[in-house]
C-alpha positions in Angstrom: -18.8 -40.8 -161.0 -15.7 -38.6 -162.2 -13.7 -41.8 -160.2 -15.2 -44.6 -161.9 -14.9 -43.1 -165.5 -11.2 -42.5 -164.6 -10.6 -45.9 -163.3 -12.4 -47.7 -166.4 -10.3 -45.2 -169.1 -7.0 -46.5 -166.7 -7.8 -50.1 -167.5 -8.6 -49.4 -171.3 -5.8 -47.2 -171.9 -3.2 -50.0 -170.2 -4.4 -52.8 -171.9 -4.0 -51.1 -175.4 -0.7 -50.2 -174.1 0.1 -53.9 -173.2 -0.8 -55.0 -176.4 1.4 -52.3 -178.2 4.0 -52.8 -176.3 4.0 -56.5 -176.9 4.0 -55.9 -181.0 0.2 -56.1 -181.1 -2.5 -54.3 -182.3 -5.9 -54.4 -180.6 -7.0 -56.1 -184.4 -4.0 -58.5 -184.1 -5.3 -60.1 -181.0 -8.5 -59.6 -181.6 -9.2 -57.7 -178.8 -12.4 -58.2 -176.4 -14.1 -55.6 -174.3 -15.9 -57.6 -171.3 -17.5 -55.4 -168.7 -18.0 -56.5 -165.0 -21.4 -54.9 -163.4 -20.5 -54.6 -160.0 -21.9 -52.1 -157.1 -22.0 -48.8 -155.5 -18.6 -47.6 -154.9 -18.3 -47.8 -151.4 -19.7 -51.6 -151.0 -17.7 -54.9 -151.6 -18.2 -55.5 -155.4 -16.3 -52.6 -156.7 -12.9 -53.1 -155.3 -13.6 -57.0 -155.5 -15.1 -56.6 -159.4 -12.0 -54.4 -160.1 -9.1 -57.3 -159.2 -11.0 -59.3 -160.7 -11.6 -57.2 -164.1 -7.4 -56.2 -163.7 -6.9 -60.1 -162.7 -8.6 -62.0 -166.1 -7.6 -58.8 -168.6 -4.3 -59.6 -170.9 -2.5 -57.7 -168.8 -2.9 -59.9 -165.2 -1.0 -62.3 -164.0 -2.7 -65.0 -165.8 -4.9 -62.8 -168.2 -6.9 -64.0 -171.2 -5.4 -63.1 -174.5 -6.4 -60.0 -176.1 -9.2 -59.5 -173.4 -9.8 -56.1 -171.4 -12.1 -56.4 -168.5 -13.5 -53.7 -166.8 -15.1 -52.9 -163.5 -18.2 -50.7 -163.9 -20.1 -49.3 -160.6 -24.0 -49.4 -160.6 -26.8 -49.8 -158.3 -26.2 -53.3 -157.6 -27.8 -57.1 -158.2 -31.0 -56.4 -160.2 -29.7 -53.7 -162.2 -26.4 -55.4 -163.3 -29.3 -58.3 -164.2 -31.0 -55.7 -166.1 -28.2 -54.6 -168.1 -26.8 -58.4 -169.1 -30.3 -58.7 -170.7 -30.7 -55.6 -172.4 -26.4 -56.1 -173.8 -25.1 -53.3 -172.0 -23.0 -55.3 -170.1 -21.4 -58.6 -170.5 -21.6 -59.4 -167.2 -22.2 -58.8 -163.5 -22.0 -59.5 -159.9 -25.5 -60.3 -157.7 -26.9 -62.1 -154.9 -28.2 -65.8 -155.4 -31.4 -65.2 -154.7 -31.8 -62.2 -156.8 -30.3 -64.8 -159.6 -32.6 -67.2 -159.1 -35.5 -65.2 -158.9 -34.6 -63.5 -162.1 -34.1 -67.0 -163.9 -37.2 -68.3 -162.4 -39.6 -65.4 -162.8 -40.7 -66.0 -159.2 -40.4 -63.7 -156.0 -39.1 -60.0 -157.1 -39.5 -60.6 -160.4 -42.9 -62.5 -160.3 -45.1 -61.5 -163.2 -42.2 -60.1 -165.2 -40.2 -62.6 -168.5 -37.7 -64.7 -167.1 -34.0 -64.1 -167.4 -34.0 -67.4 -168.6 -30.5 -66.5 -170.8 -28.8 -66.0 -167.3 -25.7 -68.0 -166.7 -23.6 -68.7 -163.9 -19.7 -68.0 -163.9 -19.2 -68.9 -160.6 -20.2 -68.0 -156.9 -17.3 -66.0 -155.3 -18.3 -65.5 -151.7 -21.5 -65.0 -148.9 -22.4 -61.7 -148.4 -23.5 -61.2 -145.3 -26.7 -59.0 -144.4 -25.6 -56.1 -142.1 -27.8 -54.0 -140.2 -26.2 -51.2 -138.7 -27.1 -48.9 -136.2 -26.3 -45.5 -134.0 -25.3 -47.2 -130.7 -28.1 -44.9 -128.9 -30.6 -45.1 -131.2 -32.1 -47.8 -128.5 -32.4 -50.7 -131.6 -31.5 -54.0 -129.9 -33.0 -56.5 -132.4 -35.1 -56.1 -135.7 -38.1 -55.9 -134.1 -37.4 -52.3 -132.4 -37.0 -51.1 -136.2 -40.6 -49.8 -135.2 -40.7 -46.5 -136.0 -37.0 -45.8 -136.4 -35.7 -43.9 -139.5 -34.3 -46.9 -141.2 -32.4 -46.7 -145.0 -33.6 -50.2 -146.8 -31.2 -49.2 -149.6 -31.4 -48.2 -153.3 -34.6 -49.6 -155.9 -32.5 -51.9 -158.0 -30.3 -53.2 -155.6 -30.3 -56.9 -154.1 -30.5 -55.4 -150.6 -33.6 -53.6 -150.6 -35.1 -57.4 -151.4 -33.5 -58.5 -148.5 -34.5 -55.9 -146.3 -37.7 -56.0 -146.8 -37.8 -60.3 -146.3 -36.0 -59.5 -142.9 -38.4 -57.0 -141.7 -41.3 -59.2 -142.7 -39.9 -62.0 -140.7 -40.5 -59.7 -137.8 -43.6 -58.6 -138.3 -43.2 -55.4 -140.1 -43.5 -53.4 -143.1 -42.1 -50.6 -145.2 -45.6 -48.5 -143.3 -43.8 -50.0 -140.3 -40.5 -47.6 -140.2 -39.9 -44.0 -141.5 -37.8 -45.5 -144.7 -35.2 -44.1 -146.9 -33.9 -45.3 -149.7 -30.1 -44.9 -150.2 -26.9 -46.4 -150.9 -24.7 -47.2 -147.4 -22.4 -44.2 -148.2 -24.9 -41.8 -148.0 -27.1 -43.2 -145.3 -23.8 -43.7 -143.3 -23.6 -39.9 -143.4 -27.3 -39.7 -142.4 -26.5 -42.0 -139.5 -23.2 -40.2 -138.9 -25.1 -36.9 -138.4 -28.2 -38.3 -136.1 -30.8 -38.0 -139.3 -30.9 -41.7 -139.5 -31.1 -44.3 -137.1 -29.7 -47.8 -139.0 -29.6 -48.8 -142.7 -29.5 -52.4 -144.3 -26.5 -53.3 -146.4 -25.6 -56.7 -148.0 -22.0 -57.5 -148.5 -18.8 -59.4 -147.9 -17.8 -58.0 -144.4 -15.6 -56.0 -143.8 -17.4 -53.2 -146.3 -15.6 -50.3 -146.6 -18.1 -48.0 -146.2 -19.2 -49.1 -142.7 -15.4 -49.3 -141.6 -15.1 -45.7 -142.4 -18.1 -44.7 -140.2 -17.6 -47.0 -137.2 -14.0 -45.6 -137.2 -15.2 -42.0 -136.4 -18.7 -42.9 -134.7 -20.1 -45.2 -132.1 -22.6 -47.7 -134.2 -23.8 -51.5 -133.6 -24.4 -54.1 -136.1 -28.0 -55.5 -135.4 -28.3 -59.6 -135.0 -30.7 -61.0 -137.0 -31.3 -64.3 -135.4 -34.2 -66.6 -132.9 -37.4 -68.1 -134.2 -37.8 -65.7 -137.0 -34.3 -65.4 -138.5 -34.7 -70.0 -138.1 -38.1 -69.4 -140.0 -36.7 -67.3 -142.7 -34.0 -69.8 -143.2 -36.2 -72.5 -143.7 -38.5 -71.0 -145.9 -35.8 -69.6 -147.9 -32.9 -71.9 -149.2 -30.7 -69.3 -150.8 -30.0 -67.5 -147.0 -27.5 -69.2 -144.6 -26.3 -68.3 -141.0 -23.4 -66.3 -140.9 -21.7 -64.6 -138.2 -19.7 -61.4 -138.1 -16.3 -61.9 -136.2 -15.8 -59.4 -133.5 -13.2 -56.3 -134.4 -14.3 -56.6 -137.7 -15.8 -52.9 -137.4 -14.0 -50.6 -134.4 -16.0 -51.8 -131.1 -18.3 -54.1 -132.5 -18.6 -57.7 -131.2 -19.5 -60.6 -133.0 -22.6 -60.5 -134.5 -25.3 -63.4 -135.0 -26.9 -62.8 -139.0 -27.7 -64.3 -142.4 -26.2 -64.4 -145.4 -27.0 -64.7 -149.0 -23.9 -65.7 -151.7 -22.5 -63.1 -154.4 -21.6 -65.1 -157.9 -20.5 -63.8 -161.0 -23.2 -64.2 -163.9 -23.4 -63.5 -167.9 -25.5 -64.3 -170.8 -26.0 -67.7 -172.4 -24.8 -65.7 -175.4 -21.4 -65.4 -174.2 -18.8 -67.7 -176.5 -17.9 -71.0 -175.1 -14.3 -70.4 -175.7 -14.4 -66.8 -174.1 -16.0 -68.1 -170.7 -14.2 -71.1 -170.4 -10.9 -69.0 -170.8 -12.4 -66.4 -168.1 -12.8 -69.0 -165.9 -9.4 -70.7 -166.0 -7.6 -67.1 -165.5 -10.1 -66.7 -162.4 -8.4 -69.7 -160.4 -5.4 -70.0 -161.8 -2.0 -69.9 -159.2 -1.6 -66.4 -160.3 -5.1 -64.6 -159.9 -5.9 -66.7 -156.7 -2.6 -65.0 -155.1 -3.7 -61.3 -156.6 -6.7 -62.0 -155.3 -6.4 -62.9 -151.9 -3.7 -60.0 -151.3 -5.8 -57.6 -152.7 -9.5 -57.5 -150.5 -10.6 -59.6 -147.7 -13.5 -61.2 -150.2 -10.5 -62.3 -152.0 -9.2 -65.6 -149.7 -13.1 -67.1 -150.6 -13.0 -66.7 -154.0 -11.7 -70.7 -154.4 -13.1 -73.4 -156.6 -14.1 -75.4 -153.8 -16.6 -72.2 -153.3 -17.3 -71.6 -157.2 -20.0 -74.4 -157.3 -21.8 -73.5 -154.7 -25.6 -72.4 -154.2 -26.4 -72.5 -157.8 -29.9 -71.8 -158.1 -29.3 -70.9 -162.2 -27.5 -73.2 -165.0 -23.8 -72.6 -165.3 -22.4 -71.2 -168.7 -21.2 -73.8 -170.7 -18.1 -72.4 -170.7 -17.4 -72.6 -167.4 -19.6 -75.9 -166.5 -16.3 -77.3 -168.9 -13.7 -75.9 -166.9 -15.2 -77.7 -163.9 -15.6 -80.5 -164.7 -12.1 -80.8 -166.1 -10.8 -79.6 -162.9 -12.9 -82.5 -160.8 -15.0 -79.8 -159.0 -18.3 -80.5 -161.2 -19.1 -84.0 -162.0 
């Protein structure tokens, strides 16, 4: 926690800097605070949520005028969904299917109001659906879950949803395993000490989270594929095949799974003006080269993939900048 607070004081303190050192107050250029909901630190949308925030902020390469952006860490999708509703964030990463559900009021949030406020910015990249595993703890496919000490992830986050769609794909429940509940950091230091046996984690691969624990320990990824993986695709649109590339963790081969896609989303209450201006810094010459130099995630976040599996409306803001730039008709 002590980190994140550090990082987000950095990024104020150096865009008030910028300003004054420009011959600006914060008044003068009418400064804007825009806060970027992302993960748990040791996933894929913190460091990806913090070149972005550093990216769009005055003070990138192609920054917006008078704007600071910041990356906040919290327990994932539904919570950063959560807080763009109640205002204490301007705006935040999650999976499409959380997204949609959210807008919709259908599937996790079935029975609750409707985020129907929820915009899209843009989607940035899949995120692919990683079950890891000790190497001996004897699981082979999702099925052998059975029994197993498995983490399904944090309440809040987008991958316990997830988690709990695979496992019923295969015939099992929560009553099915011995389940925990914890961010991949911690339950990689479960696994790491032989008081787990595999957690669920969705993210842009590599995470670096699992590439700290397969450097040190033996541990598989899990494939998630055959008649029930091709059921659970069918059934729901916002997954799609994916495949993890082998070396992408120390002695794991390529990997058969799913995937859902992270995007970028914010409140129809958001100016115009301010998302459209977002959006141009996002893909302009200059934050596409920060970005793919600075995290893996970073080569797919392109405009070709910003339009992508949009299950919600796009701000207005930034349905303009596409369709300016060709990619939205």
């Amino acid at each position: 926690m002590t980190v994140s607070i550090n990082r987000r004081t950095f990024s104020i303190g150096t865009g008030a800097l910028a300003l004054a050192a420009a011959g600006l107050s914060p008044a003068h250029a009418q400064q804007a605070f825009f806060r970027i909901g992302t993960g748990g630190t040791s996933g894929t949308y913190y460091p990806v949520g913090g070149l972005i925030a550093n990216a769009i902020s005055a003070t990138g390469p192609a920054g917006v005028e008078g704007l600071v952006a910041t990356a906040t860490s919290s327990n994932g999708s539904v919570a950063n969904i959560s807080a763009i509703q109640s205002g204490a964030s301007e705006s935040g990463f999650t999976q499409s299917d959380v997204a949609y559900w959210a807008y919709s009021g259908t599937g996790l949030y079935e029975g609750k109001p409707k985020a129907d406020d929820l915009r899209l910015i843009a989607t940035l990249y899949p995120e692919t659906i990683h079950l890891v595993a000790r190497a001996d703890a004897g699981i082979k496919t999702v099925a052998d879950l059975k029994g197993k000490r498995v983490s399904l992830d944090e309440p809040g986050s987008g991958t316990i949803v997830d988690a709990r769609l695979v496992l019923g794909a295969y015939g099992l429940t929560e009553k099915d395993v011995q389940p925990e509940y914890l961010k991949p950091g911690p339950a990689g230091e479960r696994l790491q000490d032989g008081a787990m046996d595999a957690y669920f984690f969705v993210g842009g691969y590599p995470t670096g989270a699992i590439v700290e624990l397969a450097s040190t320990n033996n541990i598989t990824l899990v494939p998630i594929t055959g008649p029930e993986a091709d059921k659970l695709l069918s059934e729901q649109k916002f997954f799609s095949a994916d495949t993890v590339p082998e070396g992408t963790y120390k002695n794991v081969g390529e990997t058969k799974t799913i995937s859902v896609a992270a995007q970028w989303v914010t409140s129809a209450k958001q100016t115009d003006d301010l998302v459209y201006k977002i959006v141009k810094s996002l893909y302009s010459d200059a934050t596409q080269k920060a970005l793919q130099a600075g995290h893996a995630k970073g080569k797919l976040i392109t405009l070709q993939n910003a339009v992508t599996s949009a299950g919600i409306p796009f701000h207005p803001g930034a349905e303009k900048f596409y369709k300016e730039v060709g990619a939205l008709k």
